[in-house]
Each structure stands twice: as structure tokens, then as C-alpha cells.
Short mmCIF file of C-alpha atoms (C1' of nucleotides) in Angstrom, two decimals:
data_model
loop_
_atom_site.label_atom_id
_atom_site.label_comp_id
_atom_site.label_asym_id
_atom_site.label_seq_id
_atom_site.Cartn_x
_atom_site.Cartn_y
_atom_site.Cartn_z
CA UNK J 1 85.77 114.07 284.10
CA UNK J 2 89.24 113.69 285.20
CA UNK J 3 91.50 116.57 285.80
CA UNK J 4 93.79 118.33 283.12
CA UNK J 5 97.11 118.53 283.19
CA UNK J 6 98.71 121.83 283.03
CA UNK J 7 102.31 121.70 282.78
CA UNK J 8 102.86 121.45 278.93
CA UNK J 9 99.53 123.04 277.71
CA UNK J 10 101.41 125.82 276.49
CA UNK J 11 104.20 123.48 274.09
CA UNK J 12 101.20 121.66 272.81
CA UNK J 13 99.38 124.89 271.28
CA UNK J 14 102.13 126.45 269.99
CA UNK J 15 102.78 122.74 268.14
CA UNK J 16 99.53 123.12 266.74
CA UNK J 17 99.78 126.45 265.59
CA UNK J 18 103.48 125.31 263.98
CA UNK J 19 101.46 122.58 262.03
CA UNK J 20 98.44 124.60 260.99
CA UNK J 21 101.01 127.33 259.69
CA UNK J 22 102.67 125.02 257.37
CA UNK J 23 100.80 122.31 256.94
CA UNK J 24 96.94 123.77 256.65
CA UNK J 25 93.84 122.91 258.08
CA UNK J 26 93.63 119.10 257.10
CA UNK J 27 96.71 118.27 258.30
CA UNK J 28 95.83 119.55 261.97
CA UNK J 29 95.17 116.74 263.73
CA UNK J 30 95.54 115.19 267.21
CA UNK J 31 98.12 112.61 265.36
CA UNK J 32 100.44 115.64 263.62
CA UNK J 33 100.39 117.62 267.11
CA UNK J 34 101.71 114.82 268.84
CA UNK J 35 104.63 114.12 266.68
CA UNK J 36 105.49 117.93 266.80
CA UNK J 37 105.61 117.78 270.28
CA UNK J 38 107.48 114.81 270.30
CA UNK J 39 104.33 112.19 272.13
CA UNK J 40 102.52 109.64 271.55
CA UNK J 41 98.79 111.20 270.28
CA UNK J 42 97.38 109.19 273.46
CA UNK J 43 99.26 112.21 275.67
CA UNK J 44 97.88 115.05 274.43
CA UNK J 45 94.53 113.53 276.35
CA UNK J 46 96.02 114.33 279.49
CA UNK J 47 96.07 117.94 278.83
CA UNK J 48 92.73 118.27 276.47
CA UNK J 49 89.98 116.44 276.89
CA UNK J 50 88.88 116.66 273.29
CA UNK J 51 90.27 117.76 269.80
CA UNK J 52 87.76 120.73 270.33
CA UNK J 53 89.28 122.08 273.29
CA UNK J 54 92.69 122.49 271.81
CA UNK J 55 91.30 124.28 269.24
CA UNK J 56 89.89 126.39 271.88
CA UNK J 57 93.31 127.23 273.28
CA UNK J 58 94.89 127.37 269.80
CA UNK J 59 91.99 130.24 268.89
CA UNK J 60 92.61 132.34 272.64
CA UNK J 61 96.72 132.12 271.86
CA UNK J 62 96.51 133.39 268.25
CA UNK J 63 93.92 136.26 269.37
CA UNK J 64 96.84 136.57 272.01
CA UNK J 65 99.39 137.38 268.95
CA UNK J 66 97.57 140.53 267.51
CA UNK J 67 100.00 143.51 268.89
CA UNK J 68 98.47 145.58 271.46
CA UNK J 69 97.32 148.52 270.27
CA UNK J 70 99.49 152.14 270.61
CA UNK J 71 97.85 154.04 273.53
CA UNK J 72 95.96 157.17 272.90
CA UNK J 73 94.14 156.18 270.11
CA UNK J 74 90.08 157.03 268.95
CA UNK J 75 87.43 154.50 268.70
CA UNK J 76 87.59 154.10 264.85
CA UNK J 77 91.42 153.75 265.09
CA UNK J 78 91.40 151.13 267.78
CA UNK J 79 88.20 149.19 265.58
CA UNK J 80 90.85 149.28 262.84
CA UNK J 81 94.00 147.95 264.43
CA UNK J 82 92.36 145.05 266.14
CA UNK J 83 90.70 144.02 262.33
CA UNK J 84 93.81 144.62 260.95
CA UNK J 85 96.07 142.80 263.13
CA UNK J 86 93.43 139.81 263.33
CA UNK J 87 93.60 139.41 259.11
CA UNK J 88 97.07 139.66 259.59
CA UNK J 89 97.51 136.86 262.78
CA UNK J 90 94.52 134.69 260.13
CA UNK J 91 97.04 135.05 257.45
CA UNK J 92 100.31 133.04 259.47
CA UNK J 93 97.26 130.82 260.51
CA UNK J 94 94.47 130.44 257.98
CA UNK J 95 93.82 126.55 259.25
CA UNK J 96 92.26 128.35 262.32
CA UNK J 97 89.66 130.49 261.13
CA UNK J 98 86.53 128.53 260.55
CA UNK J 99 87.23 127.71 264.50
CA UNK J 100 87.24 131.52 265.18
CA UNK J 101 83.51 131.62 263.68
CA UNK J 102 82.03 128.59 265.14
CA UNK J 103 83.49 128.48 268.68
CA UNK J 104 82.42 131.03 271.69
CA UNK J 105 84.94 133.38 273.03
CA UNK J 106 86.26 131.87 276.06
CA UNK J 107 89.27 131.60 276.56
CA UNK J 108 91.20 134.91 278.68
CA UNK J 109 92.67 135.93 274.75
CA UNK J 110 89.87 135.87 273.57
CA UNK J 111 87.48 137.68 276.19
CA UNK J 112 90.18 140.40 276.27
CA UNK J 113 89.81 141.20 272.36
CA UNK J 114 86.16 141.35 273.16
CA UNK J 115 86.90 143.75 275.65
CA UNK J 116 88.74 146.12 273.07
CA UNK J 117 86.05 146.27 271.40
CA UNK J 118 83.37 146.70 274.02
CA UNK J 119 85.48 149.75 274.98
CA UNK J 120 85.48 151.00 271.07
CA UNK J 121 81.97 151.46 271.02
CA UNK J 122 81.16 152.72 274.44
CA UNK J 123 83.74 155.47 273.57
CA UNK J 124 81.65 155.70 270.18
CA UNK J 125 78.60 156.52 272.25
CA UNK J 126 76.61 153.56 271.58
CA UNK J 127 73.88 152.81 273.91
CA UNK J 128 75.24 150.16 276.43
CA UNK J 129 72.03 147.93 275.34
CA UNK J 130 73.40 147.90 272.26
CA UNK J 131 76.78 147.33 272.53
CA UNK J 132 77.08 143.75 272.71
CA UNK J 133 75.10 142.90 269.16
CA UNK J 134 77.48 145.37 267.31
CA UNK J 135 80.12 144.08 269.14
CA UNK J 136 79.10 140.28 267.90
CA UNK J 137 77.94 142.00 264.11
CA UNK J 138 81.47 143.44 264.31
CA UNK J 139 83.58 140.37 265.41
CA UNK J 140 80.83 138.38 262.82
CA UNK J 141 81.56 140.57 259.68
CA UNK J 142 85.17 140.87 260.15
CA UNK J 143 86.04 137.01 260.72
CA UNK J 144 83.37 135.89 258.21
CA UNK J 145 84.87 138.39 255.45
CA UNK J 146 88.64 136.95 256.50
CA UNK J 147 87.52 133.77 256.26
CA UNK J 148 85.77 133.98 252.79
CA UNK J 149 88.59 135.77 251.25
CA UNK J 150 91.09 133.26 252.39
CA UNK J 151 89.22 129.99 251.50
CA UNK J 152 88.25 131.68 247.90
CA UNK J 153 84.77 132.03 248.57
CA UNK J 154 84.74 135.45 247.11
CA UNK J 155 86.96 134.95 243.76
CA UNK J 156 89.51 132.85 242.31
CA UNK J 157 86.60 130.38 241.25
CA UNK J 158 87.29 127.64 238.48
CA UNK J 159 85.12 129.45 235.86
CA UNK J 160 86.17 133.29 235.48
CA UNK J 161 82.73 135.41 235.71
CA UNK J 162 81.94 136.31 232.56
CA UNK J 163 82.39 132.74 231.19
CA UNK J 164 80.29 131.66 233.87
CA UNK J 165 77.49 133.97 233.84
CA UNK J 166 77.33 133.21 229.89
CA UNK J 167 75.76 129.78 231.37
CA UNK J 168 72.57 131.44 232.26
CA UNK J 169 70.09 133.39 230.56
CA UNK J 170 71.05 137.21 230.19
CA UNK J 171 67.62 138.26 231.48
CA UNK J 172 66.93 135.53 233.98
CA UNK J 173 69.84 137.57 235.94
CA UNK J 174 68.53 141.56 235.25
CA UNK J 175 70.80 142.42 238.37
CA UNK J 176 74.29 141.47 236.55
CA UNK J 177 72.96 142.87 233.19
CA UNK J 178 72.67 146.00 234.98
CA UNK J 179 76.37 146.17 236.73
CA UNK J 180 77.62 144.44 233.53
CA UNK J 181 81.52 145.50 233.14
CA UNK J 182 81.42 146.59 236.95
CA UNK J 183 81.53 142.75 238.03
CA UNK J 184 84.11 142.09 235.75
CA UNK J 185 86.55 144.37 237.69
CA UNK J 186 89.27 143.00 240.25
CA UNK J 187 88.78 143.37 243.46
CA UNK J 188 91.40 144.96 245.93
CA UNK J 189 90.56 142.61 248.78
CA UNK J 190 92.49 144.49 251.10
CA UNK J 191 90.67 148.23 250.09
CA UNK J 192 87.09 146.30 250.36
CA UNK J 193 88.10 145.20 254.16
CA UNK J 194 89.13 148.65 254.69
CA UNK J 195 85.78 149.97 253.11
CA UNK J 196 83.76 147.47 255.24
CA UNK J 197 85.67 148.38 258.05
CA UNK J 198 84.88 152.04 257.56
CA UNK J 199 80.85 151.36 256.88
CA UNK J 200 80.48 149.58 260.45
CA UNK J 201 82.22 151.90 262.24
CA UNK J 202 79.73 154.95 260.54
CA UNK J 203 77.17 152.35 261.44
CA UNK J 204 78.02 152.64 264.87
CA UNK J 205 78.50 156.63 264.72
CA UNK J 206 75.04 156.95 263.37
CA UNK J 207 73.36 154.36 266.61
CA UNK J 208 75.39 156.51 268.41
CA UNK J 209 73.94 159.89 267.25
CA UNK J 210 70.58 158.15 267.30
CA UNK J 211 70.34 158.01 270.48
CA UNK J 212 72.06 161.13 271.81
CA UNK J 213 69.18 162.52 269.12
CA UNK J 214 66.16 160.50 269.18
CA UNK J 215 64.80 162.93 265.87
CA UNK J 216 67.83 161.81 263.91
CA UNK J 217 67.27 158.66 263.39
CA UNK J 218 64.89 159.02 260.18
CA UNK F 1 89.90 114.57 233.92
CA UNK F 2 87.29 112.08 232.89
CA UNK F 3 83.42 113.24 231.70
CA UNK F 4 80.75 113.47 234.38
CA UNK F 5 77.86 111.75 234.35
CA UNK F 6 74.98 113.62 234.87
CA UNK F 7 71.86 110.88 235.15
CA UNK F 8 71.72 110.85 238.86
CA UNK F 9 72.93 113.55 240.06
CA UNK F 10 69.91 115.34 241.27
CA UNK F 11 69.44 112.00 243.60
CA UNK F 12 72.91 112.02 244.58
CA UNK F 13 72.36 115.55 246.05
CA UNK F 14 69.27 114.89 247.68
CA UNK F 15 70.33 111.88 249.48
CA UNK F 16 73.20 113.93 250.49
CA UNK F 17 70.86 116.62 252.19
CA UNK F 18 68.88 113.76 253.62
CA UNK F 19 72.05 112.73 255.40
CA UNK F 20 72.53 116.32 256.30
CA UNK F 21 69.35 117.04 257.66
CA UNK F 22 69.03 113.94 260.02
CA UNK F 23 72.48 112.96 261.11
CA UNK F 24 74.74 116.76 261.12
CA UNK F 25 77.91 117.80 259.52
CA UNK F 26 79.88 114.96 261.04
CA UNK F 27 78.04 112.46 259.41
CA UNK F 28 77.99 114.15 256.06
CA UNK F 29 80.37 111.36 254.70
CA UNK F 30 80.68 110.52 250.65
CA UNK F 31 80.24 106.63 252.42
CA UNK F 32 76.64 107.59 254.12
CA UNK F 33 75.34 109.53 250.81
CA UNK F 34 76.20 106.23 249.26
CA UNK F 35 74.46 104.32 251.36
CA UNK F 36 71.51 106.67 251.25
CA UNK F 37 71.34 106.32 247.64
CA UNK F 38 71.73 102.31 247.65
CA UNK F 39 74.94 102.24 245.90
CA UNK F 40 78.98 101.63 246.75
CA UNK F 41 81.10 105.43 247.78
CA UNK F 42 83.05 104.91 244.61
CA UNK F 43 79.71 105.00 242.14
CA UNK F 44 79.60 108.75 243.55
CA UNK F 45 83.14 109.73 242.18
CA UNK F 46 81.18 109.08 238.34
CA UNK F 47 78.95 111.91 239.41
CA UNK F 48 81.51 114.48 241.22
CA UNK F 49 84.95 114.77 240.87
CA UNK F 50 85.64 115.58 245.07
CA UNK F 51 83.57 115.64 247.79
CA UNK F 52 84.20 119.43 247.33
CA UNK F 53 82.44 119.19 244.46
CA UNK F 54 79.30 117.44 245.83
CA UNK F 55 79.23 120.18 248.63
CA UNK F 56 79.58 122.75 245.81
CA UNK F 57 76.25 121.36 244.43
CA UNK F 58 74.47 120.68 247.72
CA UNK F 59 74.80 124.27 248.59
CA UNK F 60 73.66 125.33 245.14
CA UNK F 61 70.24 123.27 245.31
CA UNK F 62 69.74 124.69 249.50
CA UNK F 63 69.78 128.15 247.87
CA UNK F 64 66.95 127.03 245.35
CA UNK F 65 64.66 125.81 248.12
CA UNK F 66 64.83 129.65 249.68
CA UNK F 67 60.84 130.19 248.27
CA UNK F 68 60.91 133.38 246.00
CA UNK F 69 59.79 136.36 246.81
CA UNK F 70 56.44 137.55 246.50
CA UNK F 71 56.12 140.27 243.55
CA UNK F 72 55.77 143.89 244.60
CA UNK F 73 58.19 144.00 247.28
CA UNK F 74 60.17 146.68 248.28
CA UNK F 75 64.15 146.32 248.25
CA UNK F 76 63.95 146.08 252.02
CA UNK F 77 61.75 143.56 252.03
CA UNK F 78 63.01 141.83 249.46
CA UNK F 79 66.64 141.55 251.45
CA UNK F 80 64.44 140.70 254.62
CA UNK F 81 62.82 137.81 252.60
CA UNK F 82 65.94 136.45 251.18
CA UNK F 83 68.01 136.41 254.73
CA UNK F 84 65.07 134.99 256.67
CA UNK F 85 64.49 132.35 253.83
CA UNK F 86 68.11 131.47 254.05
CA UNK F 87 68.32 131.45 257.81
CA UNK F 88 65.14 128.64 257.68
CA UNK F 89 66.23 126.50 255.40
CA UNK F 90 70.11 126.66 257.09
CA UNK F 91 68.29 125.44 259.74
CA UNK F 92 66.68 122.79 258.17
CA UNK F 93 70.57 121.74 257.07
CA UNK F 94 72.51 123.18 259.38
CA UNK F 95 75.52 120.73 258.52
CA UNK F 96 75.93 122.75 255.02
CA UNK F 97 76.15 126.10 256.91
CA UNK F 98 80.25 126.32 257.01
CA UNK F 99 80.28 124.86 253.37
CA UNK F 100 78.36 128.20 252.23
CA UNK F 101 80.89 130.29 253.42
CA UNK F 102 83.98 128.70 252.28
CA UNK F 103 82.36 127.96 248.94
CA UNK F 104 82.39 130.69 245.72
CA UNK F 105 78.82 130.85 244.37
CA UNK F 106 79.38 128.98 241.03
CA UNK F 107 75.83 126.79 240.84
CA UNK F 108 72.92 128.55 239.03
CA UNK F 109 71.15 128.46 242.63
CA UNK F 110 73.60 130.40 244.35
CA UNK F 111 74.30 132.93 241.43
CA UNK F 112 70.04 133.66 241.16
CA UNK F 113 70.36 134.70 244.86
CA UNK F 114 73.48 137.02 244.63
CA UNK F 115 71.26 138.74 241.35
CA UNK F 116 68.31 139.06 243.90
CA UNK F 117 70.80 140.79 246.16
CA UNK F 118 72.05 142.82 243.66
CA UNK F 119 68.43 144.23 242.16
CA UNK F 120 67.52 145.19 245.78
CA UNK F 121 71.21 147.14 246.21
CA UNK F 122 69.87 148.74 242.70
CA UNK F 123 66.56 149.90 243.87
CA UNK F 124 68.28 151.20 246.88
CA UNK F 125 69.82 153.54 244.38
CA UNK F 126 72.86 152.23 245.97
CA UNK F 127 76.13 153.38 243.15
CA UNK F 128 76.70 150.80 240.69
CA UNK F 129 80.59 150.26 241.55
CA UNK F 130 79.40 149.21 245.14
CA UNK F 131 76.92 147.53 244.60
CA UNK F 132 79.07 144.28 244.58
CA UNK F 133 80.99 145.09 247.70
CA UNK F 134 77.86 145.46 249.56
CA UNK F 135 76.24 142.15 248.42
CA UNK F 136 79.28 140.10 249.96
CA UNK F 137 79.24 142.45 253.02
CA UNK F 138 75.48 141.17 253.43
CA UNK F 139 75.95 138.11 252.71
CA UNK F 140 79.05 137.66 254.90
CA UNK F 141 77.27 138.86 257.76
CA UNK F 142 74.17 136.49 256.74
CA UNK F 143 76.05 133.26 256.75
CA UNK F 144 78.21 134.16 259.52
CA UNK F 145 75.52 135.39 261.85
CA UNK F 146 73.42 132.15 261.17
CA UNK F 147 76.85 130.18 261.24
CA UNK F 148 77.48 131.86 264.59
CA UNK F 149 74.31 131.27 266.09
CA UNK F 150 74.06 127.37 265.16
CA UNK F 151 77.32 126.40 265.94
CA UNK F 152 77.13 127.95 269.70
CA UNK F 153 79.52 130.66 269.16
CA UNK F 154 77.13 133.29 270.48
CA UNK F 155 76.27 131.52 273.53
CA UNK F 156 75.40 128.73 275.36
CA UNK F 157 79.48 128.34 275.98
CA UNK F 158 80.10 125.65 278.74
CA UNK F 159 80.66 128.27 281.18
CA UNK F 160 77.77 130.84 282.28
CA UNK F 161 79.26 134.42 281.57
CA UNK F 162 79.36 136.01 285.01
CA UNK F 163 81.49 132.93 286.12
CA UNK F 164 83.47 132.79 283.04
CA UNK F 165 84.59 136.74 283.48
CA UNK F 166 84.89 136.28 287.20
CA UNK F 167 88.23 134.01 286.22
CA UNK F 168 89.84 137.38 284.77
CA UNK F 169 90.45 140.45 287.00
CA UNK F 170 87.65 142.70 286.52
CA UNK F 171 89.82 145.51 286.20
CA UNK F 172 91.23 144.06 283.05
CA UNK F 173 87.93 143.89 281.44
CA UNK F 174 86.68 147.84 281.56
CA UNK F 175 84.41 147.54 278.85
CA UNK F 176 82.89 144.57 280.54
CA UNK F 177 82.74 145.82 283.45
CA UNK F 178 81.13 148.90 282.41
CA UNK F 179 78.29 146.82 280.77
CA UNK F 180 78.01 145.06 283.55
CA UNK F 181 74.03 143.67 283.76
CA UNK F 182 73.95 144.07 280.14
CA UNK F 183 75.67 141.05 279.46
CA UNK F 184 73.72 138.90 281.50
CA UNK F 185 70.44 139.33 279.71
CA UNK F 186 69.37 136.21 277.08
CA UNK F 187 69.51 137.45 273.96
CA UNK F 188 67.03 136.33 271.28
CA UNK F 189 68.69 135.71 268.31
CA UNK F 190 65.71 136.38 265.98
CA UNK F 191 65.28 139.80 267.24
CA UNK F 192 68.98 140.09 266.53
CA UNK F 193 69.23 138.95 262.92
CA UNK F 194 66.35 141.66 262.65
CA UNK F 195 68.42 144.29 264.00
CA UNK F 196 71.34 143.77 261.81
CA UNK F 197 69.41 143.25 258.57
CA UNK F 198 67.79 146.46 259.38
CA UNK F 199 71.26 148.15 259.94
CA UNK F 200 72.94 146.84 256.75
CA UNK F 201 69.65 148.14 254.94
CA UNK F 202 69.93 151.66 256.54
CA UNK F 203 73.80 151.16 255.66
CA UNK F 204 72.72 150.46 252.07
CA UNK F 205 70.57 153.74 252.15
CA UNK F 206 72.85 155.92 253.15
CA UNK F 207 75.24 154.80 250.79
CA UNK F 208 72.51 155.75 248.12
CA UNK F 209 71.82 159.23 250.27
CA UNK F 210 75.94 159.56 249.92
CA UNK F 211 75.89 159.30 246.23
CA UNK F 212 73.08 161.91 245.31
CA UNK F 213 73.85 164.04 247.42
CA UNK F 214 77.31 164.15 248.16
CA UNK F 215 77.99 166.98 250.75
CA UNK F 216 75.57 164.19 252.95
CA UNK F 217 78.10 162.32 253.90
CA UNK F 218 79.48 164.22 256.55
"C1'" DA W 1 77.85 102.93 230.56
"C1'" DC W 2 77.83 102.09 235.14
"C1'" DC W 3 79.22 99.95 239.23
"C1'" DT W 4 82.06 96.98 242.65
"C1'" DG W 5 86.00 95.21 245.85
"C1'" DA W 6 90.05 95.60 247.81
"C1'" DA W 7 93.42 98.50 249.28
"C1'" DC W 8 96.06 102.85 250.92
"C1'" DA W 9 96.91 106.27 253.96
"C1'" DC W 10 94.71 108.47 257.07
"C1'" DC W 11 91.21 110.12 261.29
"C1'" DG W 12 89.47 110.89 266.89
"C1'" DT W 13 89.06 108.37 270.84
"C1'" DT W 14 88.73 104.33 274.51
"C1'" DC W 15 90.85 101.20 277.44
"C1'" DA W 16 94.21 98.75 279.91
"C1'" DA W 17 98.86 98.63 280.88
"C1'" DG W 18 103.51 100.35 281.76
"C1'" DT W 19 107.24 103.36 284.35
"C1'" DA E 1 102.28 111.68 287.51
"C1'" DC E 2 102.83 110.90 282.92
"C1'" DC E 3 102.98 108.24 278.91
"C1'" DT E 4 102.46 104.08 275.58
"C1'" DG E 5 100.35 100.26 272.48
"C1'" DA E 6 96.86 98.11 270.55
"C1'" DA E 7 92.42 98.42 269.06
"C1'" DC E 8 87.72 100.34 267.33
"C1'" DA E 9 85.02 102.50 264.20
"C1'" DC E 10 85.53 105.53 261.01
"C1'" DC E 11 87.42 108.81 256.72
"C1'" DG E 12 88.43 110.36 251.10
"C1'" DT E 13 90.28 108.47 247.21
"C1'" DT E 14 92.98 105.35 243.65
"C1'" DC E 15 93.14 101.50 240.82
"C1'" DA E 16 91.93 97.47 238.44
"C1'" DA E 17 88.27 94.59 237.50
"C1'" DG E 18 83.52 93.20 236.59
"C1'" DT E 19 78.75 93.35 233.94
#
DNA sequence: ACCTGAACACCGTTCAAGT
DNA sequence: ACCTGAACACCGTTCAAGT
């Protein structure tokens, strides 16, 4: 339990975030960080106590990078810049994503993005008991769906769908039958976040209205 | 590009969960699945090209230990089946969570549970061309709110919240502040996972409202 | 047809020592 | 106060060889 170091916290994230932009996920390691900054990998122990923790910091600076958004804005507009500017910030950085999903929120970045959005739905009218689980459904959706996109798990497989579909029976799968030609269609990955986007913030309209309205919610 | 072999494969995978289930992601190694199944780590490279590709079919045969769904259901409680199935057996394996969100779903496993997904969308009356969007939607949230859960990211951070937020200036935090005993209540994640499933479903219903009756939207 | 052994180029982290 | 060097116990994967 010894005590940090402070001094060059700062030159040793931003040397991780230089490797994870152009050198991906696998290469980010303790060993690559050091030689960015110029150290033996034995140094960077002085200033993190494990591998985990710089991720940490490397997660609170990039959530640091998403522009501020313009003031004056409504609660649907401010949901959408912060989504936008994090697939954008995931984009320079995709080697840090599956750390945004599995890590808590706590470093000072990061608790101030969940502010944003705490704010977003309070101005939405959402009852305050219920502002933290869309707040975490929110921050959930929009990471996962980053995340997915950029590590292929929605396309881009070896097998193209049709071709791979062919490998079962027709009606052992009723549910593709049915869309047939619909799932053969390319998908605008950008438009679906956009449409996603749009379908949690009605989502949070209609809690909203619910409970301004207790008769509206069936 | 060499042929696969296919003889052992099912025991390959198996072992592979075993290691999963009783030593955690970090242990998930192609050397311990080898071990498990008696044999040198290079015998496994006959049977999979990658460790990738091992994970690939790991996931697959998780998704075919979900138990099916009772006949009769309704689409709700067919989704409701599928997410709480999923949720107990990634709990069972909870080293193969990350794997099923980086992953496309190209096993026959994974590709009977997205046809599942897409029947209940159907009976929601739920229009054919989204349909598809609204599958990954639920099953990004799915993954990632299970993913979330297990891996700590909702809570149980190494710093209680009230301290944690006491190290920023609570003017800077509005919406937390706002919230203020809200935030300090356990949550229980169950009850949780309920409340979003329920959500997307009323989502997926008013998407189907939307598309019969269009002037409904607004 | 199926498997092994040795090797290559890596990991995160501990510990004792150096300036 | 800050950093290094050597070591430990691991990785995934290639290649040539063995039965």
C-alpha cells in the first residue's frame, strides 16, 4: 500500500492513449507504455499500482476529450452530443472500449459525463428514483452498441448472411424466413446509433409522462 | 489454410467451459484447455484455427444451454425467458461474457437465439425493416447490462459513492447533487434487468403502435 | 491422422539494488 | 525520490519431427 506518485501521471496516460491509437488493444501493455514514455516498465509502478488502474485513468482522460457541449441546449440534444462525441473519442481509441464497459465510473472525467447525463433526464422529467437506471441503461446501450460495431460483432463476419444462414434448415429459423431480403440489407451503422439514440430518449419522454400522468402509462 | 478436424471438438469446447467456469477469464488459456483435455496446447490448433476461433465456438454452445422456451408464450415472455436464461448461464461462465459481445453470431447456437428474438419482435407486430435493429438494440443492452453487472462496473467500485463525489466540488456535479439520497440506495440488480427488459418490450410495442397507426407517434 | 517438443516473441508483476 | 535489472510464472503461435 505504498503511496503513488503524482508528478508524471499525466505523460504516462497520454503514452498509453498514443499506443492504443496506433497500435490497438493487444499492443497496450505496461511494457509498450514504458518505452513511449521513455522508462523502464518497472517505473510506471510508482505511479499505478496495477495495469488496471491505468486503464482507469486512460478511460476518465478520454471521457475528458469529448467537447463540452454548446450551452443552451434541450435534454434530447445534450443525450445526443455526449453519444456522439463518445463514438467519436472510441473511434481515435477503440483499444479502450471494452474497459469503458467493464470498469466503474470513477475517475473526476468520468463522474462528470455521468453528471451530463443525470442532468438530461431530470430536465426530461424523469422521476429522480429513476434516474440513475436510465442513466446506467443509457451509458450501457450506447458503449455496448460502440463497442460491438467496432470489434465486428454486428457485421463484417467471415461468412456473408445469406451463405451462412443456407447452413441451417429454412424452417428451423421461421424468424429469418419471415424478414428474408430485409436481413440481407446493409446497415448504416451510423443511422441505427442515431435511431437507438432517438428510441431511449422517447423511452425516457414516455417514464417521464408516466409519471406526471399516472393513467398514461397503459 | 489446412482442414479442421472435427472428432473432438465438442470435448475441446467443454473442457474449455470447464476452465471457464472454475478458474475466470484470466485463466481461460489455449495451455489450461489443453491440460483439461489431457493433451499438449498445440493438439488444439488441429481443432481451431485461433483461440478466436475456440471462443467463437464456446460462445455458440453457452447459447445452446439457455433451456427453450416453454410453448405458448407470449412475445414478452418469450424475450423475458431468453434474457433471464442468458443472464444464468453468463453467470455460470462469466469469463465468456466480453467474448459475446465482441463476437458476430456465426455458430448455429447463437443464430437460433437471434431467430427467437426475431419471432417475438414479429408477434410484437413490430415493422419488418426494424425488426433487425431492435434485436441488436436488445441484445446489446442484454450482454452489456449482464457484462456491466459482473465485471463491477455498476458498483461495488473501491470507493463508497458519497466519499468518491465528496473529492469533486459539489457544485460541479448538479445532477448529482440534485439526486442526492437517491444515489446512496443499493440497487438490486435483478429488479433492474427487470425494469429494462420491460422498457425495451414497451419500446418494441410502441414501435408496433407507431406503425399501425401512424398519427400515434406523436 | 493425430500429436509432441522445442523455440520465439511476448506478457504483468515482485524484489532487491542503485543513484 | 525516482528508477533499473534480473527474475518468475505465465501467454499464443510456428515449425519440424515423431508415431
Amino acid at each position: 500500500m505504498r503511496k503513488l506518485k503524482e508528478s508524471r501521471r499525466p505523460e504516462i496516460i497520454d503514452a498509453a492513449l498514443a499506443v492504443a491509437a496506433d497500435r490497438g488493444l493487444d499492443a497496450l501493455s505496461m511494457r509498450a507504455v514504458a518505452q513511449r514514455v521513455g522508462v523502464t516498465p518497472m517505473a510506471l509502478y510508482g505511479y499505478f499500482r496495477t495495469k488496471d488502474e491505468l486503464l482507469e485513468a486512460v478511460v476518465g482522460r478520454l471521457l475528458e476529450e469529448i467537447p463540452p457541449a454548446p450551452p443552451g441546449l434541450g435534454w434530447r440534444e445534450m443525450l445526443q452530443h455526449l453519444a456522439y462525441g463518445l463514438r467519436s473519442v472510441a473511434g481515435r481509441y477503440p483499444a479502450v472500449l471494452p474497459v469503458l464497459l467493464t470498469r466503474p465510473a470513477v475517475s473526476p472525467g468520468a463522474i462528470r459525463v455521468v453528471d451530463v447525463v443525470y442532468r438530461a433526464l431530470l430536465d426530461a422529467g424523469v422521476p429522480h428514483g429513476q434516474v440513475a437506471r436510465l442513466e446506467r441503461m443509457f451509458s450501457t446501450l450506447a458503449i455496448g452498441h460502440i463497442l460491438s460495431e467496432m470489434s465486428g460483432r454486428f457485421g463484417a463476419g467471415t461468412l456473408d448472411p445469406p451463405a451462412r444462414r443456407a447452413q441451417l434448415s429454412p424452417e428451423s429459423l421461421p424468424g429469418h424466413h419471415t424478414l428474408g431480403a430485409h436481413l440481407d440489407q446493409p446497415v448504416d451503422w451510423d443511422d441505427e446509433f442515431t435511431a437507438n439514440l432517438r428510441d431511449m430518449c422517447d423511452l425516457a419522454a414516455a417514464l417521464a409522462a408516466a409519471d406526471t400522468n399516472p393513467q398514461a402509462t397503459h
